[in-house]
Short mmCIF file of C-alpha atoms in Angstrom, two decimals:
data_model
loop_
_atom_site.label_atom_id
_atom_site.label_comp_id
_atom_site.label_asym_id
_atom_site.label_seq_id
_atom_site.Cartn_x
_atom_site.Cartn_y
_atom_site.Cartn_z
CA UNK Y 27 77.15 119.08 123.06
CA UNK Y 28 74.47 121.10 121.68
CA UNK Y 29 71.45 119.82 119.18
CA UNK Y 30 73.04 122.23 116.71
CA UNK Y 31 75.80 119.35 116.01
CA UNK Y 32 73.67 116.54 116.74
CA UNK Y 33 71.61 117.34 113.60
CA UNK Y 34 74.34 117.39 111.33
CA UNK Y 35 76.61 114.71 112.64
CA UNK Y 36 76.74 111.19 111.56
CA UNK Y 37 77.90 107.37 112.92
CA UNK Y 38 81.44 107.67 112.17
CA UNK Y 39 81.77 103.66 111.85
CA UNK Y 40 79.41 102.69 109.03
CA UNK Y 41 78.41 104.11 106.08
CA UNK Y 42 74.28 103.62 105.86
CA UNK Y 43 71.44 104.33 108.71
CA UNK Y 44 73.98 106.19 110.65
CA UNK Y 45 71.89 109.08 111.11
CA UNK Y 46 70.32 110.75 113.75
CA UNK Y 47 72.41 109.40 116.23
CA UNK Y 48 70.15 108.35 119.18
CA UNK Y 49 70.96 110.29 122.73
CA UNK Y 50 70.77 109.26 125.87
CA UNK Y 51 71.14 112.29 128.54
CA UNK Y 52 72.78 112.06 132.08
CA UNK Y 53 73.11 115.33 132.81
CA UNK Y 54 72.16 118.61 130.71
CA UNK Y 55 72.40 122.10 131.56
CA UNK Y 56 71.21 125.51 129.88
CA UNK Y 57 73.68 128.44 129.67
CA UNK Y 58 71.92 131.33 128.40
CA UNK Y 59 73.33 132.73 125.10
CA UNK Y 60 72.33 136.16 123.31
CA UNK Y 61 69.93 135.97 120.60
CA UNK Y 62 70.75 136.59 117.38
CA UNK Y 63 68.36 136.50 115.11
CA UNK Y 64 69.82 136.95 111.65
CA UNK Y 65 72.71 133.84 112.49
CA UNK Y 66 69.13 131.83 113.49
CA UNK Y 67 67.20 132.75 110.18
CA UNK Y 68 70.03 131.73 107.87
CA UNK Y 69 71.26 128.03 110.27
CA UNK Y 70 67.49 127.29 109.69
CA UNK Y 71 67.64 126.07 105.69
CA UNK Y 72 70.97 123.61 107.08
CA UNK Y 73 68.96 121.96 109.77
CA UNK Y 74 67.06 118.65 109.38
CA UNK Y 75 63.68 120.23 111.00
CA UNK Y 76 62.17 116.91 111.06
CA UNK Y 77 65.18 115.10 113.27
CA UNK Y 78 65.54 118.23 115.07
CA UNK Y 79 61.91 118.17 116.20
CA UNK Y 80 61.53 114.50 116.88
CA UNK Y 81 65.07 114.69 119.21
CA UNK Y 82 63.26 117.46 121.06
CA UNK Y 83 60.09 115.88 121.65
CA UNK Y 84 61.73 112.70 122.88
CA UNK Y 85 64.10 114.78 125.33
CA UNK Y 86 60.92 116.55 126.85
CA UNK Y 87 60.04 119.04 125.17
CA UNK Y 88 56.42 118.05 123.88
CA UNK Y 89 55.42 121.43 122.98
CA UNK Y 90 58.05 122.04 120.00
CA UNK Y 91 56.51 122.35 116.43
CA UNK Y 92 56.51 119.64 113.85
CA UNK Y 93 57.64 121.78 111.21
CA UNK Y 94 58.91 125.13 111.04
CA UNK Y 95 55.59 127.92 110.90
CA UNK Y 96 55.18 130.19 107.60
CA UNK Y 97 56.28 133.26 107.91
CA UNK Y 98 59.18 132.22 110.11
CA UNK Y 99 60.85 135.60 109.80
CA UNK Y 100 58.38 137.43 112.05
CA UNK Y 101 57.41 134.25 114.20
CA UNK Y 102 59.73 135.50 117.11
CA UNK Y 103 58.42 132.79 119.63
CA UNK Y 104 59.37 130.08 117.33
CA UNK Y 105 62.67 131.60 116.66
CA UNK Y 106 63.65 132.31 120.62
CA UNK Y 107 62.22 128.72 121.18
CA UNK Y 108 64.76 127.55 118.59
CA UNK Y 109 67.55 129.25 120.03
CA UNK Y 110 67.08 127.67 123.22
CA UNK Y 111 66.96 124.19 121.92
CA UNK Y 112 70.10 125.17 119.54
CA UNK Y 113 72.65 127.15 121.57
CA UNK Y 114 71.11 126.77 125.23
CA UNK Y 115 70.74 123.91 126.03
CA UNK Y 116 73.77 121.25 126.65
CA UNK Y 117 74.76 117.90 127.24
CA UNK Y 118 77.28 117.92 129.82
CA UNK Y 119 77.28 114.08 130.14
CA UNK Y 120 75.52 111.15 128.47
CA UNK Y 121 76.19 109.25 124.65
CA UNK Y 122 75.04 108.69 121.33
CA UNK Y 123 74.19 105.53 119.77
CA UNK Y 124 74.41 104.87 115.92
CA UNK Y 125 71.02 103.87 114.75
CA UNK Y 126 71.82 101.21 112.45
CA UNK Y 127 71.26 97.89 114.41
CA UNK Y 128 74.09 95.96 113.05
CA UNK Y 129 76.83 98.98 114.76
CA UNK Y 130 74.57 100.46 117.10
CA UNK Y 131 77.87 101.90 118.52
CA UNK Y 132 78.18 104.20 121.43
CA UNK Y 133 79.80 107.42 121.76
CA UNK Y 134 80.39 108.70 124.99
CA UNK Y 135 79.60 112.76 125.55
CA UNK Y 136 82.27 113.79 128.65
CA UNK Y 137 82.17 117.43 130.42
CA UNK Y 138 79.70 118.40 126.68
CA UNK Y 139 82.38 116.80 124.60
CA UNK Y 140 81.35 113.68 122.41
CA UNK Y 141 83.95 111.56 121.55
CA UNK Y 142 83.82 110.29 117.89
CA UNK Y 143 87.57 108.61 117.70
CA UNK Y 144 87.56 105.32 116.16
CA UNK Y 145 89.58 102.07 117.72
CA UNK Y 146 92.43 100.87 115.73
CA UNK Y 147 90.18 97.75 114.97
CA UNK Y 148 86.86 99.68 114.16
CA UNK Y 149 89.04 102.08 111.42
CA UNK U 238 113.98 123.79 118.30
CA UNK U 239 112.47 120.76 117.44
CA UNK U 240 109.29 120.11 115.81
CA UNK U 241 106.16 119.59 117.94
CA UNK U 242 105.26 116.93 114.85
CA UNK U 243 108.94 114.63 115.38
CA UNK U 244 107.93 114.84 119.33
CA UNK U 245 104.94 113.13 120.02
CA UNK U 246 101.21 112.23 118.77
CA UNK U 247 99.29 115.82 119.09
CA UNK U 248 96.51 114.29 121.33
CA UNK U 249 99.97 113.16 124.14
CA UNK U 250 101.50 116.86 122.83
CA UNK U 251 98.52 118.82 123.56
CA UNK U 252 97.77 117.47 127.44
CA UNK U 253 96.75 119.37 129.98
CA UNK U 254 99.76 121.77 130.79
CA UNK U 255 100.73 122.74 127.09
CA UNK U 256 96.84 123.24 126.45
CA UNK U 257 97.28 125.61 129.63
CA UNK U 258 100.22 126.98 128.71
CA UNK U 259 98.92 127.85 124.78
CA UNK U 260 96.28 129.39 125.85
CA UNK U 261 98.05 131.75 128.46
CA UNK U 262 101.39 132.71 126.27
CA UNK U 263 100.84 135.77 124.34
CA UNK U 264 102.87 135.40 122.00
CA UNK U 265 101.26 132.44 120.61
CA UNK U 266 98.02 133.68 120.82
CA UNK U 267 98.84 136.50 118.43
CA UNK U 268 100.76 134.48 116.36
CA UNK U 269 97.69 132.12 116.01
CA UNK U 270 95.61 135.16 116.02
CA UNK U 271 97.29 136.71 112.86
CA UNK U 272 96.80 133.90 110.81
CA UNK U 273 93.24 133.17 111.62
CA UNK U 274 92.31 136.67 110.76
CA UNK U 275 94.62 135.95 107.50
CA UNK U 276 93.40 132.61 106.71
CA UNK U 277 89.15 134.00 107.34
CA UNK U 278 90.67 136.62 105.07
CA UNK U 279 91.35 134.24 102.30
CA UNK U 280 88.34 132.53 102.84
CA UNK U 281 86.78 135.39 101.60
CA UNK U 282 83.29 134.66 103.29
CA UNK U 283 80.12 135.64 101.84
CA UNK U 284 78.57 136.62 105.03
CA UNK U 285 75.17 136.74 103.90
CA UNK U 286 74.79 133.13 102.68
CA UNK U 287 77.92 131.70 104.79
CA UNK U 288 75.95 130.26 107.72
CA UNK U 289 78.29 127.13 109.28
CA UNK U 290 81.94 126.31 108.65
CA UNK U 291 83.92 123.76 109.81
CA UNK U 292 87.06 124.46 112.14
CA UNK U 293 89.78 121.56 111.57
CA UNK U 294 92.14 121.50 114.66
CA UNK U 295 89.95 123.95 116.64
CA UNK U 296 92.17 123.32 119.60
CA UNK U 297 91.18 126.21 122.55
CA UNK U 298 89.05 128.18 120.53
CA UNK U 299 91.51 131.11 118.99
CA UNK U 300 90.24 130.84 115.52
CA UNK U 301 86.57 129.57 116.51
CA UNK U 302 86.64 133.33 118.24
CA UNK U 303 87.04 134.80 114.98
CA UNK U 304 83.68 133.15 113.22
CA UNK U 305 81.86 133.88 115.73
CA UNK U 306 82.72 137.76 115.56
CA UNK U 307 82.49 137.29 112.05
CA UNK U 308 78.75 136.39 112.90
CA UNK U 309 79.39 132.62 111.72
CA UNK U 310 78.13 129.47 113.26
CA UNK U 311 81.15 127.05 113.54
CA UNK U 312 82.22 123.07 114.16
CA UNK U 313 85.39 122.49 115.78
CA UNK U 314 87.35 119.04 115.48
CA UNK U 315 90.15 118.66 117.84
CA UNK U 316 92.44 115.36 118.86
CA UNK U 317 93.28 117.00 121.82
CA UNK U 318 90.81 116.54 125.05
CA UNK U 319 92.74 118.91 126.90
CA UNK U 320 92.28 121.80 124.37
CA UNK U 321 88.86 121.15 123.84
CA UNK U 322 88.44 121.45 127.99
CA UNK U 323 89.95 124.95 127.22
CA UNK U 324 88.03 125.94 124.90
CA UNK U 325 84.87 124.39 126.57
CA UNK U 326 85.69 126.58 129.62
CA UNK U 327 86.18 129.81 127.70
CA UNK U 328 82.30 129.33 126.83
CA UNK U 329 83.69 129.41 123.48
CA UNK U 330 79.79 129.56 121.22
CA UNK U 331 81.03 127.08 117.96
CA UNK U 332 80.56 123.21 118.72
CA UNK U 333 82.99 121.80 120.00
CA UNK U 334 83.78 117.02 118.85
CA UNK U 335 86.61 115.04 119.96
CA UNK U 336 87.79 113.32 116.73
CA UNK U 337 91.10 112.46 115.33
CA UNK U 338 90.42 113.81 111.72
CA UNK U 339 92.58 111.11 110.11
CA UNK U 340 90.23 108.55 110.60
CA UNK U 341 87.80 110.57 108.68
CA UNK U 342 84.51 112.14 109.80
CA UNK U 343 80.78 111.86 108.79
CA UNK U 344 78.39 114.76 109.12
CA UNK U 345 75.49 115.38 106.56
CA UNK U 346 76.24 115.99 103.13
CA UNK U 347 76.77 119.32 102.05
CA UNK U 348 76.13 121.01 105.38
CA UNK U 349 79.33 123.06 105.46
CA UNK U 350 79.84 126.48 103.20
CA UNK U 351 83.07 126.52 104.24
CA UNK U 352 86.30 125.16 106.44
CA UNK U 353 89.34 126.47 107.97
CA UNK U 354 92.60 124.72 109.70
CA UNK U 355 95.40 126.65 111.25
CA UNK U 356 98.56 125.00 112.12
CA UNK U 357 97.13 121.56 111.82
CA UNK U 358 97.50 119.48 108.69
CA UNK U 359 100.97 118.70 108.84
CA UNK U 360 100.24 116.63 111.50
CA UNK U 361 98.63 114.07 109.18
CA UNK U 362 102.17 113.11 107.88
CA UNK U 363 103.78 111.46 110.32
CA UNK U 364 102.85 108.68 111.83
CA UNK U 365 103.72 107.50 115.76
CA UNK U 366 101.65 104.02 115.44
CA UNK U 367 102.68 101.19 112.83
CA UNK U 368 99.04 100.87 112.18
CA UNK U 369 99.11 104.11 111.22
CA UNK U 370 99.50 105.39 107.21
CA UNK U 371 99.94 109.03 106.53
CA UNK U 372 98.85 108.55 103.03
CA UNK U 373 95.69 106.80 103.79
CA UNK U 374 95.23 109.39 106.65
CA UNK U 375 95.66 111.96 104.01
CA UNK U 376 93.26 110.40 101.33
CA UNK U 377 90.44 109.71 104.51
CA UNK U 378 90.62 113.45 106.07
CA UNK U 379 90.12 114.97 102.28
CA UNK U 380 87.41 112.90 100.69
CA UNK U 381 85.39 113.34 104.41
CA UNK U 382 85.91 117.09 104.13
CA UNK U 383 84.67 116.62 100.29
CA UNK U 384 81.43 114.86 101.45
CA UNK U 385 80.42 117.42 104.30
CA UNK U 386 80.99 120.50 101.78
CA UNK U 387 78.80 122.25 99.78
CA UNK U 388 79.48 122.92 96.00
CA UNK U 389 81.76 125.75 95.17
CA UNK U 390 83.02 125.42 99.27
CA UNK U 391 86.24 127.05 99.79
CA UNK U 392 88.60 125.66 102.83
CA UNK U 393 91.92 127.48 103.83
CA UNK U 394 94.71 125.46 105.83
CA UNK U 395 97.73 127.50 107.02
CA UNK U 396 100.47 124.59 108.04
CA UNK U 397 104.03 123.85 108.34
CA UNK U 398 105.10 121.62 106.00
CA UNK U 399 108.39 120.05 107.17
CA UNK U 400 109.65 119.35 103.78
CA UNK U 401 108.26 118.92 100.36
CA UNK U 402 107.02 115.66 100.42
CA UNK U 403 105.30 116.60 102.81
CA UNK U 404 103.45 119.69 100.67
CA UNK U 405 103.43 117.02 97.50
CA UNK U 406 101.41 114.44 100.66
CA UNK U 407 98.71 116.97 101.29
CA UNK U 408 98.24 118.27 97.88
CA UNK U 409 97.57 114.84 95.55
CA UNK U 410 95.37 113.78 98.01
CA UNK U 411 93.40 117.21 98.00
CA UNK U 412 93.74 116.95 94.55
CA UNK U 413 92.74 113.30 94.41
CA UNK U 414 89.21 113.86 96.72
CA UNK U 415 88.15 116.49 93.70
CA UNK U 416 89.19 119.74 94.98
CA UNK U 417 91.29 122.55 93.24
CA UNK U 418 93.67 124.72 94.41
CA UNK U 419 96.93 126.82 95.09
CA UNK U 420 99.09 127.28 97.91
CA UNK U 421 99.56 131.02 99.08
CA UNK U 422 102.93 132.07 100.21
CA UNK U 423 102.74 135.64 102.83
CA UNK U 424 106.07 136.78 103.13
CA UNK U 425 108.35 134.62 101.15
CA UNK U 426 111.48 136.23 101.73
CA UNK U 427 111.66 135.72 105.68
CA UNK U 428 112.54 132.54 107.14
CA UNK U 429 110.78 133.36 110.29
CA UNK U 430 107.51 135.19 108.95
CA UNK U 431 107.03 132.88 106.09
CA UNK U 432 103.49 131.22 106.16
CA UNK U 433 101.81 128.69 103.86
CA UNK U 434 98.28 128.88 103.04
CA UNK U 435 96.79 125.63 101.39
CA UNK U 436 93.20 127.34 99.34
CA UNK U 437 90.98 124.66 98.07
CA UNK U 438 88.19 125.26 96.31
CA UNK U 439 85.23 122.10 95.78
CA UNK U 440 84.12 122.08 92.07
CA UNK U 441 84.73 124.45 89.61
CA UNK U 442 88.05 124.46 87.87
CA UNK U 443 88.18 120.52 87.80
CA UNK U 444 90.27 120.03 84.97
CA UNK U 445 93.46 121.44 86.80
CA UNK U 446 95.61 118.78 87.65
CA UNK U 447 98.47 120.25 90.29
CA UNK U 448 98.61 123.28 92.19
CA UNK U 449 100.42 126.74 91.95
CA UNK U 450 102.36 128.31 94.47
CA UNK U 451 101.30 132.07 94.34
CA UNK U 452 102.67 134.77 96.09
CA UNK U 453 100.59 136.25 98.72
CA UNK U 454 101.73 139.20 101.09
CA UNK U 455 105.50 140.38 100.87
CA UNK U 456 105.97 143.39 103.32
CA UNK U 457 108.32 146.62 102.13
CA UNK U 458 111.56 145.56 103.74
CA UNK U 459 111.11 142.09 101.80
CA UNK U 460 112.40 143.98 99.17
CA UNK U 461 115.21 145.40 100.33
CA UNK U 462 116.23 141.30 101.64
CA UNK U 463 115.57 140.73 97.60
CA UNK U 464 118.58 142.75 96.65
CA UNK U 465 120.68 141.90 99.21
CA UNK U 466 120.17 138.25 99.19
CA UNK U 467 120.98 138.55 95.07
CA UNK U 468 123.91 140.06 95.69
CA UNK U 469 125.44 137.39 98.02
CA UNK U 470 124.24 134.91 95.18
CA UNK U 471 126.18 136.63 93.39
CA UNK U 472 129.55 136.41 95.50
CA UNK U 473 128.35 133.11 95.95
CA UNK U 474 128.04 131.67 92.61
CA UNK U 475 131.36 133.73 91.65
CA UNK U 476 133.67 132.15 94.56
CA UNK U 477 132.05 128.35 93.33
CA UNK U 478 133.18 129.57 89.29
CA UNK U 479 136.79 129.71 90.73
CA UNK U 480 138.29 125.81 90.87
CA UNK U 481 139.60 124.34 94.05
CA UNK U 482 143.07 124.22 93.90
CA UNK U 483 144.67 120.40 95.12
CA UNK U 484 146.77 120.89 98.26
CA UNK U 485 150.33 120.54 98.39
CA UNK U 486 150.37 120.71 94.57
CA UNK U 487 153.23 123.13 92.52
CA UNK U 488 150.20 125.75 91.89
CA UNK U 489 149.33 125.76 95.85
CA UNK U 490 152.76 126.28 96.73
CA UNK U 491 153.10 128.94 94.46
CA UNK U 492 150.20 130.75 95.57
CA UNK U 493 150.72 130.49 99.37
CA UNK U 494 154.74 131.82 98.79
CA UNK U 495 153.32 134.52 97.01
CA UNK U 496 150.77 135.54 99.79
CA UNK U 497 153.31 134.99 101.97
CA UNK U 498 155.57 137.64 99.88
CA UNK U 499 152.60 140.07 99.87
CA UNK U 500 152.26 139.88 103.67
CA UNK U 501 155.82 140.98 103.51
CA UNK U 502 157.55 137.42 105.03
CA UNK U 503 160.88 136.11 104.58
CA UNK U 504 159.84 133.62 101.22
CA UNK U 505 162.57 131.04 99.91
CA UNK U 506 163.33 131.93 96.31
CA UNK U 507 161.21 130.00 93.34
CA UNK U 508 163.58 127.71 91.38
CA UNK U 509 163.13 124.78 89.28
CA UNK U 510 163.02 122.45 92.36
CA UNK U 511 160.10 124.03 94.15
CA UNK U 512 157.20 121.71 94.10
CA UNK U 513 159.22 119.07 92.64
CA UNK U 514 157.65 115.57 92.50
CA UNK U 515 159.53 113.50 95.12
CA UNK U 516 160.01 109.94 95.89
CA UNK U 517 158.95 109.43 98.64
CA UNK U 518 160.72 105.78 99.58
CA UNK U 519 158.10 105.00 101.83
CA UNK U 520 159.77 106.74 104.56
CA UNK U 521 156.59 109.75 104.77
CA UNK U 522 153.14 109.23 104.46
#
């Protein structure tokens, strides 16, 4: 699993405070990926900056921004820096716990695959 | 050949060897291949805003590949563990979830400018569990799609509809979560090229209440099957005009000894006793 899908992807159980989901890392890797930087520029309007940096920050890396720069376009150090944390880095193992204390339900990430399916009692 | 849908549940049909052997046979791969480039084709992408679309029934990757060339950043649901392993090891770049898409899924409103599905949705009409309801499965998988869209999305499913109930399933509850629509028929006229194309659009024409099926491609020869097919209607619907004669009655006789006569046999002469009405004294049957 990558943080691309981690910033758009929601507790699959309940319906309110089921978002970000909170993750909890065994193992990660980072398998380099080319950069594009047009595909970058036009993800960057979809992401939820402020989740995305805070899920950074608390995986290690203290030195991402708080918000996205002006003049993003031309900020190449940002943008490489963003592709790393988007497409390069991945969670081979760990899970990811719905925030909302009363579900606070745990799904497990196998070989960089989350698993969101649903017990026949929790549909 | 049976159905993979009457056989088993796609996450037991998909395990590790068919996953294997999907991805390695070459003919399915450019089967799967063809309608991906068909059904991105209908989706008629506007690259320059289009930045993430979701891929429902992703399985190994095939149509993932696709997006990605298409310079498209992409989600893939799958059931199947074993496909998703596949398409995990061929480094495939879209993301790849483990989610049974009958249950439903929650991602962030609006995030999606578009989704595709090839080969998959006819799999939310049958059922292997008591506890599970294809129309509720239906109703879920739709109105999550609806949420995670954008306004004005467009999603393309190609499936195989067993039968139409099965079309009639899918559609109302499409229908029912607020999108529009029409199903695309490529190649109408032949049984084994025919493909269905299920176009949705989110928002605008609200107001229409069913959906059209529209012709999509029809290759050169199709025409030619046209005629020919009309004119075995036609011998059809002539030989069905002509009424059954009863067995054994005077008029069946009459028309076998003269066949008979024609075929130049030895024929008993017609008198007033042929085809008589006989008592039959309950001595024959």
């Amino acid at each position: 699993m990558r943080l691309l899908v981690h910033n758009l992807l929601m507790c699959n159980k309940c319906d309110k405070n089921n978002y970000p989901l909170k993750i909890e890392v065994n193992k990660s890797v980072i398998m380099e990926l080319e950069f594009k930087k047009d595909a970058i520029l036009k993800l960057i309007p979809k992401l939820d900056f402020e989740v995305l940096s805070n899920t950074v920050r608390e995986l290690g890396f203290k030195q991402f921004p708080k918000q996205i720069p002006p003049n993003v376009e031309q900020d190449l150090a940002f943008l490489k820096d963003l592709h790393r944390v988007l497409f390069e880095t991945h969670i081979m193992d760990g899970q990811l716990t719905c925030p909302n204390p009363s579900c606070k339900r745990n799904y497990p990430i196998t070989n960089g695959i989350p698993n969101m399916i649903l017990t026949e009692d929790e549909q | 050949m049976s159905r993979p849908e009457s056989q088993l549940p796609p996450n037991l049909y998909y395990n590790e060897q068919e996953s294997v052997k999907y991805t390695n046979c070459n003919r399915i791969i450019n089967i799967q291949t063809q309608l991906s480039e068909r059904a991105i084709q209908l989706l008629d992408l506007d690259l320059d805003e289009c930045s993430l679309v979701l891929d429902i029934g992703c399985g190994s990757g095939i149509s993932g590949f696709y997006l990605t060339q298409e310079g498209v950043n992409w989600v893939g649901l799958d059931i199947s563990e074993s496909m998703l392993n596949v398409a995990q090891q061929e480094k495939t770049e879209g993301e790849l979830l483990l989610c049974d898409i009958g249950q439903g899924f929650k991602f962030r409103p609006g995030v999606f400018d578009a989704a595709i599905s090839i080969s998959v949705i006819q799999w939310l009409c049958v059922s292997f569990k008591k506890s599970e309801n294809p129309y509720k499965r239906c109703t879920a998988f739709f109105e999550s799609l609806r949420n995670c869209l954008k306004n004005n999305a467009r999603a393309v499913f190609q499936f195989y509809p067993e039968n139409n109930e099965q079309i009639n399933m899918i559609t109302s509850a499409a229908l029912r979560a607020g999108f529009s629509g029409d199903i695309v028929v490529d190649y109408p006229n032949s049984a084994k090229a025919k493909k269905l194309y299920l176009v949705l659009q989110l928002g605008g024409q609200s107001s229409k209440k069913t959906m059209d099926v529209i012709q999509g491609l029809i290759e050169e020869s199709d025409e030619e099957k046209v005629k020919v097919i009309g004119r075995q209607q036609k011998k059809i619907r002539k030989q069905k005009k002509q009424k059954k004669i009863s067995e054994k009655s005077k008029l069946w006789i009459l028309k076998r000894k003269e066949k008979q006569t024609r075929l130049g046999r030895k024929v008993k002469k017609t008198t007033k006793y042929t085809g008589r009405k006989r008592n039959n004294l309950g001595l024959f049957k």
